[in-house]
mmCIF file of C-alpha atoms in Angstrom:
data_model
loop_
_atom_site.group_PDB
_atom_site.id
_atom_site.type_symbol
_atom_site.label_atom_id
_atom_site.label_comp_id
_atom_site.label_asym_id
_atom_site.label_seq_id
_atom_site.Cartn_x
_atom_site.Cartn_y
_atom_site.Cartn_z
ATOM 1 C CA MET A 1 93.958 292.337 93.794
ATOM 2 C CA ILE A 2 90.296 291.976 93.299
ATOM 3 C CA ARG A 3 88.156 294.210 95.608
ATOM 4 C CA GLU A 4 84.894 292.737 96.871
ATOM 5 C CA LYS A 5 82.002 295.076 96.329
ATOM 6 C CA ARG A 6 80.227 296.007 99.626
ATOM 7 C CA LYS A 7 76.384 294.984 99.793
ATOM 8 C CA PHE A 8 73.949 297.521 100.747
ATOM 9 C CA GLN A 9 70.405 296.971 101.822
ATOM 10 C CA ASN A 10 67.639 299.399 101.282
ATOM 11 C CA GLN A 11 65.612 300.310 104.279
ATOM 12 C CA PRO A 12 62.834 302.680 104.884
ATOM 13 C CA ILE A 13 64.216 305.859 106.377
ATOM 14 C CA GLY A 14 62.985 306.462 110.146
ATOM 15 C CA VAL A 15 61.923 302.696 110.521
ATOM 16 C CA VAL A 16 63.941 300.817 113.525
ATOM 17 C CA ARG A 17 63.418 297.165 113.600
ATOM 18 C CA GLY A 18 62.585 295.668 116.942
ATOM 19 C CA THR A 19 64.566 293.669 119.071
ATOM 20 C CA GLU A 20 63.772 291.071 121.637
ATOM 21 C CA ALA A 21 64.859 293.355 124.287
ATOM 22 C CA SER A 22 62.198 296.202 123.291
ATOM 23 C CA ALA A 23 59.440 293.332 122.806
ATOM 24 C CA ASP A 24 59.897 292.187 126.243
ATOM 25 C CA ALA A 25 59.722 295.780 127.448
ATOM 26 C CA ASP A 26 56.521 296.322 125.605
ATOM 27 C CA THR A 27 54.958 293.227 127.050
ATOM 28 C CA TRP A 28 55.748 294.344 130.581
ATOM 29 C CA LYS A 29 54.364 297.630 129.922
ATOM 30 C CA ALA A 30 51.110 296.031 128.847
ATOM 31 C CA ILE A 31 51.262 293.846 132.083
ATOM 32 C CA ALA A 32 51.656 296.956 134.153
ATOM 33 C CA ASN A 33 48.773 298.744 132.690
ATOM 34 C CA VAL A 34 46.566 295.656 133.137
ATOM 35 C CA SER A 35 47.635 295.311 136.578
ATOM 36 C CA SER A 36 47.115 299.261 137.478
ATOM 37 C CA SER A 37 43.444 298.864 135.875
ATOM 38 C CA ILE A 38 42.612 295.747 138.018
ATOM 39 C CA ALA A 39 44.134 297.650 141.098
ATOM 40 C CA GLY A 40 42.123 300.845 140.281
ATOM 41 C CA GLU A 41 38.926 298.549 139.869
ATOM 42 C CA VAL A 42 39.688 296.914 143.256
ATOM 43 C CA TYR A 43 40.255 300.292 144.935
ATOM 44 C CA ARG A 44 36.977 301.653 143.621
ATOM 45 C CA LEU A 45 34.883 298.452 144.679
ATOM 46 C CA GLY A 46 36.576 298.842 147.976
ATOM 47 C CA VAL A 47 35.674 302.447 148.248
ATOM 48 C CA GLU A 48 31.858 301.666 147.075
ATOM 49 C CA ASP A 49 31.772 298.850 149.656
ATOM 50 C CA ALA A 50 32.980 301.171 152.525
ATOM 51 C CA LYS A 51 30.521 303.936 151.494
ATOM 52 C CA GLN A 52 27.541 301.403 151.291
ATOM 53 C CA ARG A 53 28.414 299.880 154.881
ATOM 54 C CA GLY A 54 28.690 303.576 156.318
ATOM 55 C CA ILE A 55 25.122 304.260 154.616
ATOM 56 C CA SER A 56 23.631 300.967 155.936
ATOM 57 C CA GLU A 57 25.179 301.525 159.676
ATOM 58 C CA ALA A 58 23.542 304.791 159.413
ATOM 59 C CA GLU A 59 20.044 303.840 158.410
ATOM 60 C CA GLN A 60 20.184 301.317 161.273
ATOM 61 C CA ILE A 61 20.184 303.857 164.012
ATOM 62 C CA LYS A 62 17.021 304.330 165.970
ATOM 63 C CA LEU A 63 16.246 308.033 166.950
ATOM 64 C CA PRO A 64 14.309 308.158 170.456
ATOM 65 C CA ALA A 65 12.168 311.559 170.720
ATOM 66 C CA LEU A 66 13.452 315.000 170.092
ATOM 67 C CA THR A 67 13.542 316.228 173.874
ATOM 68 C CA ASP A 68 15.395 312.834 175.018
ATOM 69 C CA GLU A 69 19.068 313.802 176.028
ATOM 70 C CA GLY A 70 20.293 310.914 174.083
ATOM 71 C CA TYR A 71 18.861 312.100 170.497
ATOM 72 C CA PHE A 72 21.759 314.461 169.755
ATOM 73 C CA GLU A 73 24.572 312.440 171.146
ATOM 74 C CA ASN A 74 27.447 312.168 168.997
ATOM 75 C CA VAL A 75 27.752 308.471 167.313
ATOM 76 C CA SER A 76 30.870 307.357 165.877
ATOM 77 C CA LEU A 77 32.191 304.192 164.212
ATOM 78 C CA PRO A 78 34.948 302.412 165.681
ATOM 79 C CA ASN A 79 38.008 301.375 163.224
ATOM 80 C CA ALA A 80 36.096 302.780 160.423
ATOM 81 C CA GLY A 81 38.218 304.288 157.258
ATOM 82 C CA SER A 82 37.556 307.992 156.168
ATOM 83 C CA VAL A 83 35.186 306.918 153.283
ATOM 84 C CA ARG A 84 32.817 304.703 155.574
ATOM 85 C CA THR A 85 33.073 307.322 158.301
ATOM 86 C CA LYS A 86 31.868 310.289 155.921
ATOM 87 C CA ALA A 87 28.987 308.085 154.189
ATOM 88 C CA PHE A 88 27.979 307.322 157.725
ATOM 89 C CA GLU A 89 27.981 311.175 159.029
ATOM 90 C CA GLU A 90 26.200 312.323 155.934
ATOM 91 C CA THR A 91 23.507 309.560 155.909
ATOM 92 C CA LEU A 92 22.906 310.024 159.776
ATOM 93 C CA LYS A 93 22.817 313.748 159.341
ATOM 94 C CA PHE A 94 20.006 313.539 156.581
ATOM 95 C CA LYS A 95 18.260 311.068 158.496
ATOM 96 C CA MET A 96 18.182 313.243 161.593
ATOM 97 C CA GLU A 97 17.116 316.201 159.771
ATOM 98 C CA LYS A 98 14.247 314.191 158.361
ATOM 99 C CA ASP A 99 13.439 313.058 161.451
ATOM 100 C CA ILE A 100 13.682 316.481 163.182
ATOM 101 C CA ASP A 101 11.051 317.488 160.318
ATOM 102 C CA ILE A 102 8.493 315.215 160.953
ATOM 103 C CA LYS A 103 8.690 314.759 164.820
ATOM 104 C CA MET A 104 8.137 318.712 165.000
ATOM 105 C CA ARG A 105 5.247 318.651 162.774
ATOM 106 C CA THR A 106 3.630 315.792 164.660
ATOM 107 C CA ALA A 107 4.205 317.417 167.705
ATOM 108 C CA LEU A 108 2.577 320.786 166.941
ATOM 109 C CA VAL A 109 -0.267 319.455 164.982
ATOM 110 C CA SER A 110 -0.950 317.528 168.225
ATOM 111 C CA LEU A 111 -0.630 320.656 170.173
ATOM 112 C CA GLN A 112 -2.931 322.332 167.646
ATOM 113 C CA SER A 113 -5.680 319.666 168.274
ATOM 114 C CA ASP A 114 -5.387 319.851 172.068
ATOM 115 C CA PRO A 115 -9.039 320.676 173.348
ATOM 116 C CA GLU A 116 -7.459 322.997 175.885
ATOM 117 C CA LEU A 117 -5.329 324.832 172.965
ATOM 118 C CA LYS A 118 -7.205 324.271 169.725
ATOM 119 C CA ASP A 119 -9.086 327.769 169.990
ATOM 120 C CA ASN A 120 -6.768 329.526 172.488
ATOM 121 C CA PRO A 121 -3.961 331.160 170.548
ATOM 122 C CA ASP A 122 -2.083 332.717 173.414
ATOM 123 C CA LEU A 123 -1.639 329.291 175.119
ATOM 124 C CA PHE A 124 -0.909 327.430 172.053
ATOM 125 C CA ALA A 125 1.914 329.812 171.377
ATOM 126 C CA GLN A 126 3.157 329.709 174.761
ATOM 127 C CA LYS A 127 3.123 325.783 174.807
ATOM 128 C CA ALA A 128 4.549 325.371 171.244
ATOM 129 C CA SER A 129 7.382 327.903 172.103
ATOM 130 C CA THR A 130 8.352 325.984 175.191
ATOM 131 C CA PHE A 131 8.376 322.717 173.118
ATOM 132 C CA ILE A 132 10.561 324.210 170.351
ATOM 133 C CA GLU A 133 12.873 326.041 173.066
ATOM 134 C CA ALA A 134 13.279 322.450 174.685
ATOM 135 C CA VAL A 135 14.214 320.686 171.398
ATOM 136 C CA VAL A 136 16.779 323.596 170.238
ATOM 137 C CA ASN A 137 18.299 323.749 173.733
ATOM 138 C CA ASN A 138 18.708 319.805 173.594
ATOM 139 C CA ALA A 139 20.377 319.709 170.173
ATOM 140 C CA SER A 140 23.891 319.700 169.270
ATOM 141 C CA PRO A 141 25.294 322.857 167.454
ATOM 142 C CA GLU A 142 25.098 321.855 164.047
ATOM 143 C CA PHE A 143 21.165 321.134 164.330
ATOM 144 C CA LYS A 144 20.154 324.129 166.494
ATOM 145 C CA THR A 145 19.427 326.517 163.606
ATOM 146 C CA TYR A 146 17.970 323.777 161.820
ATOM 147 C CA ALA A 147 15.543 322.794 164.518
ATOM 148 C CA GLN A 148 14.447 326.245 165.399
ATOM 149 C CA GLN A 149 13.693 327.330 161.827
ATOM 150 C CA ILE A 150 11.443 323.794 161.190
ATOM 151 C CA GLY A 151 9.768 324.378 164.813
ATOM 152 C CA GLU A 152 8.945 328.165 164.123
ATOM 153 C CA ASN A 153 7.589 327.276 160.713
ATOM 154 C CA TYR A 154 5.300 324.578 161.908
ATOM 155 C CA GLN A 155 4.078 326.994 164.703
ATOM 156 C CA ALA A 156 3.391 329.605 162.378
ATOM 157 C CA SER A 157 1.053 327.351 160.228
ATOM 158 C CA SER A 158 -0.605 325.486 163.192
ATOM 159 C CA LEU A 159 -1.100 329.021 164.761
ATOM 160 C CA ILE A 160 -3.073 329.989 161.642
ATOM 161 C CA LYS A 161 -5.492 327.143 162.276
ATOM 162 C CA VAL A 162 -5.848 327.774 165.926
ATOM 163 C CA GLN A 163 -6.812 331.719 165.146
ATOM 164 C CA SER A 164 -9.272 330.209 162.934
ATOM 165 C CA ASN A 165 -10.751 328.007 165.390
ATOM 166 C CA PHE A 166 -10.833 330.865 167.756
ATOM 167 C CA TYR A 167 -12.438 333.303 165.681
ATOM 168 C CA LYS A 168 -15.236 330.843 164.775
ATOM 169 C CA LYS A 169 -15.861 330.016 168.360
ATOM 170 C CA GLU A 170 -16.102 333.792 169.037
ATOM 171 C CA ALA A 171 -18.630 334.011 166.157
ATOM 172 C CA ASP A 172 -20.536 331.223 167.173
ATOM 173 C CA GLU A 173 -20.557 332.530 170.698
ATOM 174 C CA GLU A 174 -21.702 336.105 169.422
ATOM 175 C CA VAL A 175 -24.522 334.531 167.336
ATOM 176 C CA LEU A 176 -25.763 332.671 170.313
ATOM 177 C CA PHE A 177 -25.478 335.652 172.673
ATOM 178 C CA PHE A 178 -27.634 337.936 170.201
ATOM 179 C CA GLN A 179 -30.123 335.528 169.499
ATOM 180 C CA GLU A 180 -30.645 334.793 173.302
ATOM 181 C CA THR A 181 -30.782 338.601 173.824
ATOM 182 C CA ALA A 182 -33.380 339.089 170.808
ATOM 183 C CA LEU A 183 -35.279 336.482 172.289
ATOM 184 C CA ARG A 184 -35.416 337.935 176.027
ATOM 185 C CA SER A 185 -36.091 341.343 174.445
ATOM 186 C CA ALA A 186 -39.089 340.461 172.621
ATOM 187 C CA ASN A 187 -40.676 338.735 175.823
ATOM 188 C CA LEU A 188 -39.731 342.235 177.356
ATOM 189 C CA ILE A 189 -41.312 344.202 174.655
ATOM 190 C CA GLU A 190 -44.378 342.145 174.756
ATOM 191 C CA GLN A 191 -44.862 342.681 178.483
ATOM 192 C CA LEU A 192 -44.122 346.415 177.964
ATOM 193 C CA VAL A 193 -46.830 346.702 175.398
ATOM 194 C CA GLN A 194 -49.491 344.800 177.694
ATOM 195 C CA SER A 195 -48.689 347.237 180.383
ATOM 196 C CA ASN A 196 -49.301 350.159 177.646
ATOM 197 C CA ARG A 197 -45.732 351.214 178.004
ATOM 198 C CA LEU A 198 -45.307 351.513 174.223
ATOM 199 C CA ASP A 199 -42.466 354.045 174.456
ATOM 200 C CA ASP A 200 -40.486 351.995 176.761
ATOM 201 C CA ALA A 201 -40.811 349.175 174.371
ATOM 202 C CA LEU A 202 -39.596 351.319 171.115
ATOM 203 C CA GLN A 203 -36.658 352.337 173.153
ATOM 204 C CA VAL A 204 -35.790 348.569 173.998
ATOM 205 C CA ILE A 205 -36.270 347.738 170.185
ATOM 206 C CA GLU A 206 -34.124 350.658 169.291
ATOM 207 C CA GLN A 207 -31.192 349.699 171.610
ATOM 208 C CA ASN A 208 -31.119 346.268 170.488
ATOM 209 C CA SER A 209 -31.319 346.936 166.989
ATOM 210 C CA LYS A 210 -28.284 349.130 167.089
ATOM 211 C CA ALA A 211 -26.255 346.361 168.970
ATOM 212 C CA ILE A 212 -27.136 344.020 166.466
ATOM 213 C CA ASP A 213 -26.261 346.118 163.762
ATOM 214 C CA ASN A 214 -22.905 346.878 164.991
ATOM 215 C CA ALA A 215 -22.152 342.938 165.834
ATOM 216 C CA PRO A 216 -19.123 341.881 163.695
ATOM 217 C CA HIS A 217 -19.763 338.383 163.255
ATOM 218 C CA LEU A 218 -23.554 338.711 162.509
ATOM 219 C CA THR A 219 -24.548 337.807 159.000
ATOM 220 C CA VAL A 220 -27.352 340.020 157.427
ATOM 221 C CA PRO A 221 -29.937 337.254 157.524
ATOM 222 C CA HIS A 222 -29.103 336.927 161.333
ATOM 223 C CA LYS A 223 -29.662 340.521 161.890
ATOM 224 C CA ARG A 224 -32.923 340.802 160.051
ATOM 225 C CA GLU A 225 -34.037 337.409 161.984
ATOM 226 C CA TYR A 226 -33.295 338.890 165.395
ATOM 227 C CA LYS A 227 -34.837 342.245 164.871
ATOM 228 C CA SER A 228 -37.993 340.540 163.519
ATOM 229 C CA TYR A 229 -38.255 338.996 166.681
ATOM 230 C CA MET A 230 -38.712 342.305 168.478
ATOM 231 C CA ARG A 231 -40.876 343.682 165.878
ATOM 232 C CA ILE A 232 -43.276 340.823 166.006
ATOM 233 C CA ALA A 233 -43.642 341.257 169.937
ATOM 234 C CA LEU A 234 -44.673 344.977 169.087
ATOM 235 C CA MET A 235 -47.781 344.067 167.198
#
């Protein structure tokens, strides 16, 4: 009996030949990966669209005066998802904070320029505090601290200007007062000299010169000028 030799075929160790079944599996896996990628992009675009819609809707809201009862009313979006709602709320919050800042500054600058208040620090502080208090009382809880801080900051800066106006007015009034006093004193001294009351005239000069020297808002040239009126009258 003749035995047929078996034939052996050499193949690289560890290499498995693909089959039709494994090829189909790879194809479906690739399709699944593409589908997932497309779905992810569609989701991302949907999220971005919802976010932009929320931002746009918040920017379209018109805000009234700070002291208006409707300013801090809670505004919500009906039938809005979480992304759109979050974008809307964050944008509206930023918009309101910016609006509070601008309107606070505008209101306090207006008070600072009021003819009745512009050089009256006490009255300005009273009016400004009343306005800020009204806004804070009207504000919703999440804006109360912010509104108060912004208001107090602008009140402080405006008060510096009002105090400056007050000191300038006080200085101007003092200059005018001593100028008028020096002129009246010069007339009096002239009359005393004509009446041979030289001692009285010298006493008037001494008293008024001391008052002029102690005046806090008079400059050195002012003091020299006003005292010269009386010395000239003595001649």
